[in-house]
PDB file of C-alpha atoms in Angstrom:
ATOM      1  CA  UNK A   8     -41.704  -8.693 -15.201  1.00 49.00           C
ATOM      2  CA  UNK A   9     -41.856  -5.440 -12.908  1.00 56.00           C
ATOM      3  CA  UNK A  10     -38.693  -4.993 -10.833  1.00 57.00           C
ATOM      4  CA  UNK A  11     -38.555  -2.291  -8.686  1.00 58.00           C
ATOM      5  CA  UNK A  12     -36.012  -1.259  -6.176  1.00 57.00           C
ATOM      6  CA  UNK A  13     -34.040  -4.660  -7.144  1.00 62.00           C
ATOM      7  CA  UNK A  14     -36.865  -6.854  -6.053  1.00 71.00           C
ATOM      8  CA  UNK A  15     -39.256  -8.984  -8.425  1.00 67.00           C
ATOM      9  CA  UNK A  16     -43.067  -7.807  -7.885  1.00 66.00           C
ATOM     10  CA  UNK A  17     -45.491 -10.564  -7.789  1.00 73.00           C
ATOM     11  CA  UNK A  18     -48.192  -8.328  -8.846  1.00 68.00           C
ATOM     12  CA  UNK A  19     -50.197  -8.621  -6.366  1.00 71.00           C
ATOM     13  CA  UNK A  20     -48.695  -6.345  -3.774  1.00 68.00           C
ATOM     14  CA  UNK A  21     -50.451  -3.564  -1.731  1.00 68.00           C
ATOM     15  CA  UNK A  22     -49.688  -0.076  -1.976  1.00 58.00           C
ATOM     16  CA  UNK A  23     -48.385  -0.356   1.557  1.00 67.00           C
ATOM     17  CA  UNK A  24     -46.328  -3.183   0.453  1.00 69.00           C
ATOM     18  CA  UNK A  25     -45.100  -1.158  -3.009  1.00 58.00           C
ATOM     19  CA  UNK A  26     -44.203   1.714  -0.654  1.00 62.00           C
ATOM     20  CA  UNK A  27     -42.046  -0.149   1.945  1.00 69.00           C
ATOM     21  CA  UNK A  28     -40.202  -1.923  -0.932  1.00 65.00           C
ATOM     22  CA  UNK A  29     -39.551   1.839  -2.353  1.00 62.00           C
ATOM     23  CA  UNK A  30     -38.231   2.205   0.720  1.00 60.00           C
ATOM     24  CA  UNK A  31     -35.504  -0.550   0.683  1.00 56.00           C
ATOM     25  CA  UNK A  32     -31.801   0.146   0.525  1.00 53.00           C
ATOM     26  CA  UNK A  33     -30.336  -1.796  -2.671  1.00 51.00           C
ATOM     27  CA  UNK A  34     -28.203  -4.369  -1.268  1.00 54.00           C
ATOM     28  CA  UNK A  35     -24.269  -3.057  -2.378  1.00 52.00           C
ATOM     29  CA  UNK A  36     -22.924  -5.594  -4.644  1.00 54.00           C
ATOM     30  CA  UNK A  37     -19.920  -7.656  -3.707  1.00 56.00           C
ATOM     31  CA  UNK A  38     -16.810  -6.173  -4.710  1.00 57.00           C
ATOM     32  CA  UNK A  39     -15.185  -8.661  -6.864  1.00 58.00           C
ATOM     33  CA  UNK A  40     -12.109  -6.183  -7.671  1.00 58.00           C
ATOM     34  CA  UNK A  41      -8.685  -7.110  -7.864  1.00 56.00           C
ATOM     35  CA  UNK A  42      -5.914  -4.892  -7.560  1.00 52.00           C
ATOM     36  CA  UNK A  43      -5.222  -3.489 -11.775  1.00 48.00           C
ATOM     37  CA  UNK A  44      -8.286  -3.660 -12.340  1.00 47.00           C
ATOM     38  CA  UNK A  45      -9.848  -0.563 -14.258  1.00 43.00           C
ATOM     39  CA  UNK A  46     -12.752   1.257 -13.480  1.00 45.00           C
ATOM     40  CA  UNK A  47     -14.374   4.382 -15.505  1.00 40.00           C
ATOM     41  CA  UNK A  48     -15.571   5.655 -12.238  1.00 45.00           C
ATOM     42  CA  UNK A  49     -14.321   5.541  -8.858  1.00 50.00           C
ATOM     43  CA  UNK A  50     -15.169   2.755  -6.513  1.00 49.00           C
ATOM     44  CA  UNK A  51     -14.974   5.270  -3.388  1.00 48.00           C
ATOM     45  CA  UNK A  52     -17.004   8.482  -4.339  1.00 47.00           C
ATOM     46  CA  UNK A  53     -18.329   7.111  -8.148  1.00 48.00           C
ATOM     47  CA  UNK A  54     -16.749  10.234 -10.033  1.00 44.00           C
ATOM     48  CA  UNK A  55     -15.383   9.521 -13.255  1.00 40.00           C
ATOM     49  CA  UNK A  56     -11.765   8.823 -13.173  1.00 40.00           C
ATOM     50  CA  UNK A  57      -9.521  10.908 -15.968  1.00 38.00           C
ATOM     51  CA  UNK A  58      -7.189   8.850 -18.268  1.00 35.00           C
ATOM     52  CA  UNK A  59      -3.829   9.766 -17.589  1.00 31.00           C
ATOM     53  CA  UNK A  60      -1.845   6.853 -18.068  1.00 28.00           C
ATOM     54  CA  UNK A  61       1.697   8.034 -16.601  1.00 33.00           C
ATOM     55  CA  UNK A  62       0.434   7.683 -13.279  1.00 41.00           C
ATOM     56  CA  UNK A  63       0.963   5.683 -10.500  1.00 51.00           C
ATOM     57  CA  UNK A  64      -2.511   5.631  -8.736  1.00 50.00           C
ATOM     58  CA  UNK A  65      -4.967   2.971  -7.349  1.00 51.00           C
ATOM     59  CA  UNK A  66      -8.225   2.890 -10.354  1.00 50.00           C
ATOM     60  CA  UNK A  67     -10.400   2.412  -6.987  1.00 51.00           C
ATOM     61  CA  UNK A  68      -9.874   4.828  -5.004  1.00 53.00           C
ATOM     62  CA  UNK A  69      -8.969   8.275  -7.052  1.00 60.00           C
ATOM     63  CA  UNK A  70      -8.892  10.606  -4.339  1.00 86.00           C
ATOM     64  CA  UNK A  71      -4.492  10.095  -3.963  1.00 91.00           C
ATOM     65  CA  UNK A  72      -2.370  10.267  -6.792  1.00 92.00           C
ATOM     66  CA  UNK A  73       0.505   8.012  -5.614  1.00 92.00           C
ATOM     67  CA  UNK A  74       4.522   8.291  -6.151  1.00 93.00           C
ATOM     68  CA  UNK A  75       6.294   5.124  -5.690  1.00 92.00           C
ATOM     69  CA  UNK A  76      10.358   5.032  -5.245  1.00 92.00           C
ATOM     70  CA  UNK A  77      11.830   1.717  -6.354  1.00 90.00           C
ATOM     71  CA  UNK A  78      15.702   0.774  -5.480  1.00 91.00           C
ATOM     72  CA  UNK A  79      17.768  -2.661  -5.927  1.00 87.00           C
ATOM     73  CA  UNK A  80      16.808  -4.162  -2.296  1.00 85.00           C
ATOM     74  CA  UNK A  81      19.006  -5.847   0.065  1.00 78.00           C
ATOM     75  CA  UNK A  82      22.755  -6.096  -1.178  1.00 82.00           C
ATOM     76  CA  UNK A  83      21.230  -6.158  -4.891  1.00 82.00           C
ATOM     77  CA  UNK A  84      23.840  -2.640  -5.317  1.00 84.00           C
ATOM     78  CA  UNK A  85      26.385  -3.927  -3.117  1.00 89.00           C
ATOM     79  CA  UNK A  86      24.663  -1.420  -0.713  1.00 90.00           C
ATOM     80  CA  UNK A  87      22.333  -3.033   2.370  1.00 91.00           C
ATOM     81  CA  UNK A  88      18.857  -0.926   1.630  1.00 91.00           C
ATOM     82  CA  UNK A  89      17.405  -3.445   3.753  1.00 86.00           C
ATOM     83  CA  UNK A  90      18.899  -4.390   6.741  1.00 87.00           C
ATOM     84  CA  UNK A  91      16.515  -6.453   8.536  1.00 83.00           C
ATOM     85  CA  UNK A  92      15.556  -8.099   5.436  1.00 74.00           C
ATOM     86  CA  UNK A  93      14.875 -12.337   6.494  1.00 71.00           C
ATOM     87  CA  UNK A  94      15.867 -15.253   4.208  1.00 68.00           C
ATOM     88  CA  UNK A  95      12.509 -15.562   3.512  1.00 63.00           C
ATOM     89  CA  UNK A  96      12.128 -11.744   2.339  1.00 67.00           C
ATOM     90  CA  UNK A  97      14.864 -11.952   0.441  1.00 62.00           C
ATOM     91  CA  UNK A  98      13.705 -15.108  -1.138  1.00 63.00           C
ATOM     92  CA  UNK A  99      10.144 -13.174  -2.102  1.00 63.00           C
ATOM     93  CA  UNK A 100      10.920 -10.202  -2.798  1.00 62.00           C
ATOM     94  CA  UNK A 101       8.896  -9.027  -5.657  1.00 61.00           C
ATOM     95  CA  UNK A 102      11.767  -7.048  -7.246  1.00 56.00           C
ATOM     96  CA  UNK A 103      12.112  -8.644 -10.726  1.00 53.00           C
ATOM     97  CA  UNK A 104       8.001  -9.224 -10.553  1.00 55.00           C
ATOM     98  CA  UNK A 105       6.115  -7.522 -13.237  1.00 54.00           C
ATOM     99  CA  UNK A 106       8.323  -4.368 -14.817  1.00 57.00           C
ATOM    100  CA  UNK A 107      10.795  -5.844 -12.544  1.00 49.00           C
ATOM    101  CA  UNK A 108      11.588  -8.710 -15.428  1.00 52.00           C
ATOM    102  CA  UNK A 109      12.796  -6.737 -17.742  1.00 59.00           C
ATOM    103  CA  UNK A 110      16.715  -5.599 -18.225  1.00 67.00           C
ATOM    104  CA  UNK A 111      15.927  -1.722 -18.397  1.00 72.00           C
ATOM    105  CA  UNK A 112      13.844  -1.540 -15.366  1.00 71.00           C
ATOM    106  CA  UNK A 113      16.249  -3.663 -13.274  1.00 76.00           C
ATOM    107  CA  UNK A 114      19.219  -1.705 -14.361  1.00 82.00           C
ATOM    108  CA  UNK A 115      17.057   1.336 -13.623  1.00 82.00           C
ATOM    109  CA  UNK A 116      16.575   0.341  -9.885  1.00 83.00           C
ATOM    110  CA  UNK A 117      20.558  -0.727 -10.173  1.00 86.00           C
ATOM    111  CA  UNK A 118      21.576   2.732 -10.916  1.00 88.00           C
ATOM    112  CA  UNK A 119      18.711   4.543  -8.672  1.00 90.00           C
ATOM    113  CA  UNK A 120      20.802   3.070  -5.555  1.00 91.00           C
ATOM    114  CA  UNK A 121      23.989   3.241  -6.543  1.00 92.00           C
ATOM    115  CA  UNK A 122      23.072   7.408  -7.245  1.00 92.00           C
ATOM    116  CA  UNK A 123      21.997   7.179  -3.809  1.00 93.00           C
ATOM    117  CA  UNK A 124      24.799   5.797  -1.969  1.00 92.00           C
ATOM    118  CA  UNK A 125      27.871   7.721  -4.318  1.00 92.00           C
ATOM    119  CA  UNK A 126      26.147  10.815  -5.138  1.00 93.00           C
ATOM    120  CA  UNK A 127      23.773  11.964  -2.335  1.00 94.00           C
ATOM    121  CA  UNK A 128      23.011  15.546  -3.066  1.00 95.00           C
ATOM    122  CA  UNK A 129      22.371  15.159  -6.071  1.00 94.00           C
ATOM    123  CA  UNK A 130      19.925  12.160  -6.082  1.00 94.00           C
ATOM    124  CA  UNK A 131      17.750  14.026  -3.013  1.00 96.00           C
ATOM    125  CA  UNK A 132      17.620  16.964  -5.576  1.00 95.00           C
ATOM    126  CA  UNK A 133      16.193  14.906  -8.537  1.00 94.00           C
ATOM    127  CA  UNK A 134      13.733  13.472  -5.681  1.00 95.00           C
ATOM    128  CA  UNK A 135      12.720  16.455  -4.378  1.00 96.00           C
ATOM    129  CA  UNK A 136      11.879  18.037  -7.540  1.00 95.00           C
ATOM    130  CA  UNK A 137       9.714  14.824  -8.705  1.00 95.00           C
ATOM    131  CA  UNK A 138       7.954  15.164  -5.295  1.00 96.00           C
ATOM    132  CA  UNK A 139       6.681  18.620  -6.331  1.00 96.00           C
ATOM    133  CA  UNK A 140       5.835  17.516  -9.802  1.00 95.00           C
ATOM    134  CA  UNK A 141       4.086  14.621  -8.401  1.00 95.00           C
ATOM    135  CA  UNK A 142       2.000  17.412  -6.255  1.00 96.00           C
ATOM    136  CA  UNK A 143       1.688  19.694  -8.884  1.00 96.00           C
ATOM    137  CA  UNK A 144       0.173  17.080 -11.325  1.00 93.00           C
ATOM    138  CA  UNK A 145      -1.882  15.876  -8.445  1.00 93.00           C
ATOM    139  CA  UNK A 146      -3.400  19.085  -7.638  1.00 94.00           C
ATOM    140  CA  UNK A 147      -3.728  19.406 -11.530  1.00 93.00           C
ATOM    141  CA  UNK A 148      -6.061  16.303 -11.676  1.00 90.00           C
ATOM    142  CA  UNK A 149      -7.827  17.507  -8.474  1.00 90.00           C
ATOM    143  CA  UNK A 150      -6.245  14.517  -5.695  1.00 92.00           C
ATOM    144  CA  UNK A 151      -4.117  14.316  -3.192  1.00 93.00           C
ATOM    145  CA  UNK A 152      -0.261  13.393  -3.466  1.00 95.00           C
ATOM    146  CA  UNK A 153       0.938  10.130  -1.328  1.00 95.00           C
ATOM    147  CA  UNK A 154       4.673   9.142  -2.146  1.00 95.00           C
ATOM    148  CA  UNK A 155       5.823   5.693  -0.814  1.00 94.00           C
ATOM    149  CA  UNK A 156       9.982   6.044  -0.762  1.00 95.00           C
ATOM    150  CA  UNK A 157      10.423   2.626  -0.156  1.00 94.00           C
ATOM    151  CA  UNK A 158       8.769   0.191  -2.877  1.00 90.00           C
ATOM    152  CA  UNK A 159      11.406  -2.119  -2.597  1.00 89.00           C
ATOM    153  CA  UNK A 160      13.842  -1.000   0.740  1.00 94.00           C
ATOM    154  CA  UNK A 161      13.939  -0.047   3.724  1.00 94.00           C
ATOM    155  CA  UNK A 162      15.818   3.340   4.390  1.00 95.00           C
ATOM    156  CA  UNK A 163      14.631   5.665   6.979  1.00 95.00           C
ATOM    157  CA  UNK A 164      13.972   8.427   4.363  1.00 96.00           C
ATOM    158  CA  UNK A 165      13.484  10.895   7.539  1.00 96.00           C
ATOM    159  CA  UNK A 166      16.721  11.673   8.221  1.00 95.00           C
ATOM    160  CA  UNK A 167      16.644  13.724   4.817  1.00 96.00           C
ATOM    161  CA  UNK A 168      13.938  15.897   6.335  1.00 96.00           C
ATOM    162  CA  UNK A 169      11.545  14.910   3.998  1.00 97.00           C
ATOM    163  CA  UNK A 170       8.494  14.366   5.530  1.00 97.00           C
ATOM    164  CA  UNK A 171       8.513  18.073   7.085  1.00 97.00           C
ATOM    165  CA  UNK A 172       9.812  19.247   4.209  1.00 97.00           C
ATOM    166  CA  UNK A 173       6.318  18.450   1.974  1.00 98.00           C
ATOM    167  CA  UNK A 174       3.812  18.225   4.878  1.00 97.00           C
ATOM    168  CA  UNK A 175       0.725  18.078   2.236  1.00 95.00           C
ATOM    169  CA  UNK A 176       1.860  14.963   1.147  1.00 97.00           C
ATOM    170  CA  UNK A 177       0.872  11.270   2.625  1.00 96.00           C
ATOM    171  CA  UNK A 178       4.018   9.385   2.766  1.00 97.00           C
ATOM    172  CA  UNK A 179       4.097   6.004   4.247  1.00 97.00           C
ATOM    173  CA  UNK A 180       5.727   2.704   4.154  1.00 95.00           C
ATOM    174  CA  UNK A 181       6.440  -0.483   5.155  1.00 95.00           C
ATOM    175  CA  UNK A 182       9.493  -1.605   7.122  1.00 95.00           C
ATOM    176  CA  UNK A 183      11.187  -4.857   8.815  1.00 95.00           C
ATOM    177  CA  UNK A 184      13.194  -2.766  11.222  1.00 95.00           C
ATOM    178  CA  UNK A 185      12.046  -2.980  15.155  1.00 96.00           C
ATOM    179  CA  UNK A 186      13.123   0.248  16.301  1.00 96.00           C
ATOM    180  CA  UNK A 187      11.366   2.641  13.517  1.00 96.00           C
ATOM    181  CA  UNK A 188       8.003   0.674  13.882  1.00 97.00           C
ATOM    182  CA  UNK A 189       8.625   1.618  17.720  1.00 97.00           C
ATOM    183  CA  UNK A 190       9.406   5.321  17.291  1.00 96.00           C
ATOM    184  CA  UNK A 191       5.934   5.163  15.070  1.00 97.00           C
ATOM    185  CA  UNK A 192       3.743   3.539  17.767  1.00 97.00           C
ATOM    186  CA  UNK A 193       5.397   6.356  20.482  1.00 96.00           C
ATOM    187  CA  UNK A 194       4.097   9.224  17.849  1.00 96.00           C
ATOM    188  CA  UNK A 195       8.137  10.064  17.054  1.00 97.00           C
ATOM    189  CA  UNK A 196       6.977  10.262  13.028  1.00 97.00           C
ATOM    190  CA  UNK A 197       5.873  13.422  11.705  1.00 97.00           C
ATOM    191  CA  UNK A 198       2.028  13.670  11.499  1.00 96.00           C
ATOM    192  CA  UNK A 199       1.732  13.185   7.623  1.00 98.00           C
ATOM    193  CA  UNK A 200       3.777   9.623   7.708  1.00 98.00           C
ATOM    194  CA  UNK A 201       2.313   6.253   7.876  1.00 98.00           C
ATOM    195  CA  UNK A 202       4.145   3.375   8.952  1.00 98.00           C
ATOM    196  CA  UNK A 203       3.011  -0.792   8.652  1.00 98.00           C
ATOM    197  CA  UNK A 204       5.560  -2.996  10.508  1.00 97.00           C
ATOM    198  CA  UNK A 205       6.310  -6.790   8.429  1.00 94.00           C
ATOM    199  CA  UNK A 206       5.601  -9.897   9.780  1.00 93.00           C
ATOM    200  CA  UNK A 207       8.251 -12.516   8.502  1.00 91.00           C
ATOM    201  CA  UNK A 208       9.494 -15.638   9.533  1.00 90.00           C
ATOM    202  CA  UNK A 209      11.984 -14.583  12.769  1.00 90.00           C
ATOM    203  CA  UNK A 210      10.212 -11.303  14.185  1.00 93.00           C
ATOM    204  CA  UNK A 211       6.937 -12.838  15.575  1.00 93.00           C
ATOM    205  CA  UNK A 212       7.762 -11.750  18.840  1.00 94.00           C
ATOM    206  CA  UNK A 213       8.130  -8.048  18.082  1.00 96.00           C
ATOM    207  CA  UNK A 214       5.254  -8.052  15.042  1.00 95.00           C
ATOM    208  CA  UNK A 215       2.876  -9.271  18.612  1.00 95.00           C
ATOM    209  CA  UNK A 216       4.268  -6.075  20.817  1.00 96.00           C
ATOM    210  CA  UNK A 217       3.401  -3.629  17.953  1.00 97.00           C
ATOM    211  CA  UNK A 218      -0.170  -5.166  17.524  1.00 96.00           C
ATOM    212  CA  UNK A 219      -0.470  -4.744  20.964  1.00 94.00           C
ATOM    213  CA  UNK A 220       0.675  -1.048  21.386  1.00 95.00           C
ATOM    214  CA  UNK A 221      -2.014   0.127  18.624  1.00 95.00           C
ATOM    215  CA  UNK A 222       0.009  -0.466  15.326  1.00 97.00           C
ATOM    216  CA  UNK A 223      -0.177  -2.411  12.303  1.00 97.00           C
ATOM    217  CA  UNK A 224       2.045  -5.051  10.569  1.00 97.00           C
ATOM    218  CA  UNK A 225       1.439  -6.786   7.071  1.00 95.00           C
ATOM    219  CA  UNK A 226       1.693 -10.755   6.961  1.00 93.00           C
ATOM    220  CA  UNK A 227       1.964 -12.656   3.904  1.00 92.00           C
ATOM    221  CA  UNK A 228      -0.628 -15.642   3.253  1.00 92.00           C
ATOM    222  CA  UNK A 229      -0.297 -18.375   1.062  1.00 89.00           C
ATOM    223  CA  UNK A 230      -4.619 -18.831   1.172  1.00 85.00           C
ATOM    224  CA  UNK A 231      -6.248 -16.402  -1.039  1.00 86.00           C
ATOM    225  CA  UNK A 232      -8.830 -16.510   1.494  1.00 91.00           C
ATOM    226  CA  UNK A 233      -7.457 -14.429   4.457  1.00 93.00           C
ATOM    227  CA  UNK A 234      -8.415 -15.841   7.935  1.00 93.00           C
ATOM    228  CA  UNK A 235     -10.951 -13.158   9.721  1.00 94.00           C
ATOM    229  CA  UNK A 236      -8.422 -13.255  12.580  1.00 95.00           C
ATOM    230  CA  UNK A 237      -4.998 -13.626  13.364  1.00 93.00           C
ATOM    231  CA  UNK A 238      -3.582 -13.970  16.873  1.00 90.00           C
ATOM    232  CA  UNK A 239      -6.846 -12.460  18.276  1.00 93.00           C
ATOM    233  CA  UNK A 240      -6.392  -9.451  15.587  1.00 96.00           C
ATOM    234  CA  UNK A 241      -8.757  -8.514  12.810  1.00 96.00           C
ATOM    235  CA  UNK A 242      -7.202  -8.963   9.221  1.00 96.00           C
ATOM    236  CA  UNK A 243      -7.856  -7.036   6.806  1.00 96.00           C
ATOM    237  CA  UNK A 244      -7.291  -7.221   2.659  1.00 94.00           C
ATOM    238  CA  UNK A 245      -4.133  -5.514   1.944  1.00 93.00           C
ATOM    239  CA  UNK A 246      -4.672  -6.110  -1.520  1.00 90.00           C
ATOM    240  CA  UNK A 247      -7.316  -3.552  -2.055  1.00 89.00           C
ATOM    241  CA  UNK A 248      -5.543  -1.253  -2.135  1.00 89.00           C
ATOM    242  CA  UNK A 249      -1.679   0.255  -1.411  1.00 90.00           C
ATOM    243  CA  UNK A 250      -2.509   3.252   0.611  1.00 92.00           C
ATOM    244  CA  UNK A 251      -1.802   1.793   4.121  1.00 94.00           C
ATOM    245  CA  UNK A 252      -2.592   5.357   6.038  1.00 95.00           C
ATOM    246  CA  UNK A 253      -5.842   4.948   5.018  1.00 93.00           C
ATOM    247  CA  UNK A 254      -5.983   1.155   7.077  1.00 95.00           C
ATOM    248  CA  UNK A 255      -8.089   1.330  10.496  1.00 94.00           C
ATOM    249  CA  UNK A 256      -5.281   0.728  12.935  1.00 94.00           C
ATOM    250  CA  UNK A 257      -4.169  -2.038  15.401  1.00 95.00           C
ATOM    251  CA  UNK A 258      -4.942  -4.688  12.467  1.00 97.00           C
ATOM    252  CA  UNK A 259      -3.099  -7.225  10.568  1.00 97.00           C
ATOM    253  CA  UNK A 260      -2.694  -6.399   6.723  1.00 96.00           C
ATOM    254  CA  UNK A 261      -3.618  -9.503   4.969  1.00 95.00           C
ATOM    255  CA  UNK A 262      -1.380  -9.554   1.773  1.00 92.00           C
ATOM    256  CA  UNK A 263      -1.863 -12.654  -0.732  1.00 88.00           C
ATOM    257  CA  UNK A 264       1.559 -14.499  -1.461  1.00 82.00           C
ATOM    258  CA  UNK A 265       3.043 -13.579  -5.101  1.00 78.00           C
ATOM    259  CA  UNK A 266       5.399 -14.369  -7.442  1.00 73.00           C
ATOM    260  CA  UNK A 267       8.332 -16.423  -5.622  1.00 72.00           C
ATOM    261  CA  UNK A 268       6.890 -16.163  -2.854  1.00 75.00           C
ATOM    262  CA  UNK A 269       4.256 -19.000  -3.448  1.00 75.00           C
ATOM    263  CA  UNK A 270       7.237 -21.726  -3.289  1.00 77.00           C
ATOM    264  CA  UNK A 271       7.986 -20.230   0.221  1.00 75.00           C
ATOM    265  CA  UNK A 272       8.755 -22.532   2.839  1.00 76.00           C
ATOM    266  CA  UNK A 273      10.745 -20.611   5.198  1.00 83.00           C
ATOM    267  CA  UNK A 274       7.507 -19.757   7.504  1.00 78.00           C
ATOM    268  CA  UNK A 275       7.667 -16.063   5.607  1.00 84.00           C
ATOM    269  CA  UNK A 276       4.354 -17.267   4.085  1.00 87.00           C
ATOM    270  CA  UNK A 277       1.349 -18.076   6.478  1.00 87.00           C
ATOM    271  CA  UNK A 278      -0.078 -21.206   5.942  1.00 87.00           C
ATOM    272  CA  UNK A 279      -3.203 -20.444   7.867  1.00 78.00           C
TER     273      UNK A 279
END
């Protein structure tokens, strides 16, 4: 059997005919890829992908090395890190998912907040000086540093002057509260901050006015299969990948329901 370009010859084919098969783009195969998976090269530009284990970064897409701040959310500390946080939120949070289970980690995240709240100084210290390792080992390994402060809260990190304070690095987010998905949308967000509003169970009205002044919010669905559309907007797979700044925008960022939040029935989870 002769294959060429991807396509069975019969044998019997005329040079024409060989030539305009030559000529065929290979049809790109599906991509299958969940997010963990692990790929020798990347998925974006095919180069090989260096082992380096201690990393945070997406297997897929190697061009950001990615910094990811996680805190006890809600009243966890005994200190609100997220205020607009919905009983149905609260219910899914994926805080004790994955690492999350174990006694270390969650005592970890305990003590992360409660540095933040009683010892202030110090803790922005210890953060700033990771940022610049993070971007030192990132420009090491030839990528680009992205930080995401808020893995599991919802502090407006800003008021620390953080974001102008590291302007080569992507940081972005994803928040419940109205008024800092508004100051996005009006451009009031340094230029090197992405921002993805969240669709839950009691801000429906407000997740619509952002979609329809240009931003994006994330939605939760219980369906593997995200819907092409929601409320007239395109959906996209948020599962992909994490790096949100790199979404097109005015879209909704499809996000498959895990952990806890499977047994959702608060309306936090889309049933659509």
């Amino acid at each position: 059997m002769t294959i060429l370009n991807g396509i069975k010859l019969k044998g019997n084919e005329t040079f024409t005919e060989l030539l305009k098969i030559g000529k065929k783009k290979k049809r790109p195969k599906k991509d299958n890829s969940k997010k963990g998976d692990i790929f020798i090269n990347c998925r974006s530009c095919n180069d090989y992908i260096r082992g380096d284990w201690r990393s945070s970064f997406d297997g897929r897409y190697c061009k950001y090395l990615t910094g990811i701040l996680y805190l006890a959310p809600a009243r966890t500390s005994g200190f609100n890190v997220c205020p607009m946080a919905s009983a149905g939120c609260k219910a899914s949070c994926l805080f004790t998912a994955g690492r999350g289970r174990f006694s270390n980690v969650y005592n970890g995240r305990l003590n992360k907040t409660l540095w933040y709240f009683l010892e202030r100084e110090s803790f922005l210290n210890k953060l700033r000086r990771e940022i610049k390792a993070l971007i030192k080992k990132a420009k090491r390994l030839k990528l680009k540093p992205a930080v995401r402060l808020n893995g599991t809260s919802d502090i407006d990190w800003n008021i620390h002057g953080l974001y102008n304070e590291f302007p080569k690095v992507k940081f972005y987010d994803y928040t419940k509260i109205y008024k800092r998905a508004l100051k996005y949308v009006n451009g009031e967000y340094p230029k090197n901050y992405h921002l993805t509003y969240s669709l839950n169970e009691d801000n429906k009205q407000k997740a619509s006015y952002i979609l329809k002044r240009g931003g994006n919010i994330s939605a939760v669905f219980r369906n593997k299969k995200l819907p092409k559309k929601f409320k007239n907007f395109r959906v996209i797979d948020g599962d992909k990948s994490d790096l949100r700044f790199n979404d097109p925008k005015n879209v909704v960022v499809g996000l498959y329901a895990k952990g806890r939040a499977k047994k959702d029935n608060t309306g936090f989870v889309l049933d659509v």
